Short mmCIF file of C-alpha atoms in Angstrom, two decimals:
data_model
loop_
_atom_site.label_atom_id
_atom_site.label_comp_id
_atom_site.label_asym_id
_atom_site.label_seq_id
_atom_site.Cartn_x
_atom_site.Cartn_y
_atom_site.Cartn_z
CA MET A 1 32.61 -39.99 -68.20
CA ALA A 2 31.07 -43.37 -68.93
CA ALA A 3 27.99 -44.75 -67.18
CA GLY A 4 28.88 -46.20 -63.79
CA SER A 5 32.19 -44.37 -63.55
CA GLY A 6 31.24 -42.30 -60.49
CA LYS A 7 30.10 -38.94 -61.85
CA THR A 8 27.31 -38.55 -59.29
CA TYR A 9 29.55 -39.73 -56.45
CA THR A 10 32.21 -37.22 -57.47
CA ALA A 11 29.62 -34.42 -57.70
CA PHE A 12 28.25 -35.35 -54.27
CA GLN A 13 31.71 -35.22 -52.68
CA ILE A 14 32.40 -31.76 -54.10
CA ILE A 15 28.95 -30.39 -53.20
CA TRP A 16 29.03 -31.92 -49.70
CA ARG A 17 32.37 -30.30 -48.89
CA LEU A 18 31.27 -26.88 -50.16
CA TRP A 19 27.95 -27.12 -48.29
CA LYS A 20 29.38 -28.35 -44.98
CA ALA A 21 32.10 -25.69 -45.03
CA GLY A 22 29.43 -23.01 -45.49
CA ARG A 23 31.18 -21.78 -48.61
CA LYS A 24 28.07 -22.04 -50.79
CA LYS A 25 24.40 -21.74 -49.87
CA ARG A 26 22.99 -22.76 -53.24
CA ILE A 27 24.44 -25.32 -55.60
CA LEU A 28 22.88 -26.38 -58.89
CA PHE A 29 23.08 -30.06 -59.84
CA LEU A 30 21.93 -30.40 -63.43
CA PRO A 31 21.62 -33.94 -64.83
CA GLU A 32 20.50 -34.64 -68.37
CA ARG A 33 17.16 -36.32 -67.51
CA ASN A 34 14.44 -35.76 -64.87
CA VAL A 35 14.58 -39.39 -63.79
CA LEU A 36 18.21 -38.84 -62.80
CA VAL A 37 17.18 -35.89 -60.61
CA ASP A 38 14.67 -38.05 -58.73
CA GLN A 39 17.09 -40.96 -58.42
CA THR A 40 19.87 -38.72 -57.14
CA MET A 41 17.66 -36.92 -54.59
CA VAL A 42 16.35 -40.18 -53.16
CA ASN A 43 19.63 -42.07 -53.13
CA ASP A 44 22.97 -40.30 -53.45
CA PHE A 45 22.05 -36.82 -52.19
CA ARG A 46 19.86 -38.05 -49.31
CA PRO A 47 22.18 -36.52 -46.66
CA PHE A 48 21.13 -33.03 -47.82
CA GLY A 49 17.57 -33.77 -46.68
CA ALA A 50 15.04 -30.95 -46.78
CA SER A 51 17.60 -28.43 -48.03
CA MET A 52 17.23 -29.89 -51.55
CA ALA A 53 14.69 -28.60 -54.03
CA LYS A 54 13.72 -29.74 -57.51
CA LEU A 55 13.06 -27.03 -60.08
CA SER A 56 10.56 -27.72 -62.82
CA THR A 57 10.17 -25.84 -66.09
CA GLY A 58 6.50 -26.80 -66.26
CA SER A 59 5.51 -24.91 -63.13
CA LYS A 60 6.57 -21.94 -61.04
CA PRO A 61 6.86 -23.62 -57.62
CA ILE A 62 9.99 -25.32 -56.34
CA GLU A 63 9.26 -28.86 -55.12
CA ARG A 64 11.03 -29.58 -51.83
CA GLN A 65 11.97 -33.03 -50.55
CA ASP A 66 9.38 -32.80 -47.75
CA GLY A 67 6.56 -32.24 -50.28
CA SER A 68 6.19 -28.50 -49.69
CA ASP A 69 6.33 -25.95 -52.51
CA VAL A 70 8.05 -22.58 -52.67
CA GLU A 71 6.86 -20.05 -55.24
CA LEU A 72 9.44 -18.55 -57.57
CA PRO A 73 9.31 -14.77 -58.05
CA HIS A 74 7.95 -13.70 -61.43
#
Protein backbone atom coordinates (compact mmCIF):
# COMPACT_ATOMS: atom_id res chain seq x y z
CA MET A 1 0.00 0.00 0.00
CA ALA A 2 1.14 3.56 -0.61
CA ALA A 3 2.43 5.89 2.09
CA GLY A 4 -0.42 7.44 4.06
CA SER A 5 -2.96 4.84 2.97
CA GLY A 6 -3.58 3.46 6.48
CA LYS A 7 -1.36 0.38 6.76
CA THR A 8 -0.47 1.04 10.40
CA TYR A 9 -4.06 1.89 11.29
CA THR A 10 -5.26 -1.33 9.67
CA ALA A 11 -2.59 -3.35 11.50
CA PHE A 12 -3.55 -1.71 14.80
CA GLN A 13 -7.23 -2.56 14.33
CA ILE A 14 -6.45 -6.22 13.65
CA ILE A 15 -3.93 -6.52 16.50
CA TRP A 16 -6.20 -4.68 18.96
CA ARG A 17 -9.12 -7.02 18.28
CA LEU A 18 -6.98 -10.16 18.64
CA TRP A 19 -5.36 -8.83 21.84
CA LYS A 20 -8.58 -7.65 23.51
CA ALA A 21 -10.34 -10.93 22.70
CA GLY A 22 -7.49 -12.84 24.35
CA ARG A 23 -6.97 -14.84 21.17
CA LYS A 24 -3.26 -14.02 20.95
CA LYS A 25 -0.75 -13.23 23.68
CA ARG A 26 2.13 -12.27 21.40
CA ILE A 27 1.88 -10.46 18.10
CA LEU A 28 4.82 -9.41 15.96
CA PHE A 29 4.61 -6.05 14.20
CA LEU A 30 7.51 -5.82 11.76
CA PRO A 31 7.99 -2.51 9.93
CA GLU A 32 10.78 -1.94 7.44
CA ARG A 33 12.74 0.64 9.48
CA ASN A 34 13.56 1.12 13.19
CA VAL A 35 12.28 4.68 13.13
CA LEU A 36 8.85 3.32 12.19
CA VAL A 37 8.92 1.01 15.22
CA ASP A 38 9.57 3.95 17.56
CA GLN A 39 6.98 6.14 15.85
CA THR A 40 4.35 3.40 15.99
CA MET A 41 4.99 2.55 19.66
CA VAL A 42 4.75 6.18 20.73
CA ASN A 43 1.76 7.13 18.60
CA ASP A 44 -0.49 4.52 17.03
CA PHE A 45 0.09 1.57 19.37
CA ARG A 46 0.07 3.65 22.58
CA PRO A 47 -3.07 1.87 23.91
CA PHE A 48 -1.02 -1.32 24.35
CA GLY A 49 1.12 0.46 26.95
CA ALA A 50 3.68 -1.59 28.86
CA SER A 51 2.70 -4.82 27.11
CA MET A 52 4.74 -3.72 24.07
CA ALA A 53 8.40 -4.58 23.66
CA LYS A 54 10.96 -3.62 21.05
CA LEU A 55 13.37 -6.33 19.93
CA SER A 56 16.83 -5.32 18.83
CA THR A 57 19.27 -7.39 16.80
CA GLY A 58 22.20 -5.53 18.33
CA SER A 59 21.55 -6.72 21.87
CA LYS A 60 19.98 -9.61 23.74
CA PRO A 61 17.56 -7.68 25.99
CA ILE A 62 14.03 -6.74 25.01
CA GLU A 63 13.38 -3.02 25.53
CA ARG A 64 9.99 -2.42 27.14
CA GLN A 65 7.96 0.78 26.87
CA ASP A 66 8.53 1.57 30.57
CA GLY A 67 12.33 1.48 30.09
CA SER A 68 12.89 -1.93 31.67
CA ASP A 69 14.76 -4.73 29.90
CA VAL A 70 13.97 -8.43 29.68
CA GLU A 71 16.78 -10.84 28.80
CA LEU A 72 16.23 -13.22 25.91
CA PRO A 73 17.20 -16.86 26.49
CA HIS A 74 20.37 -17.91 24.68
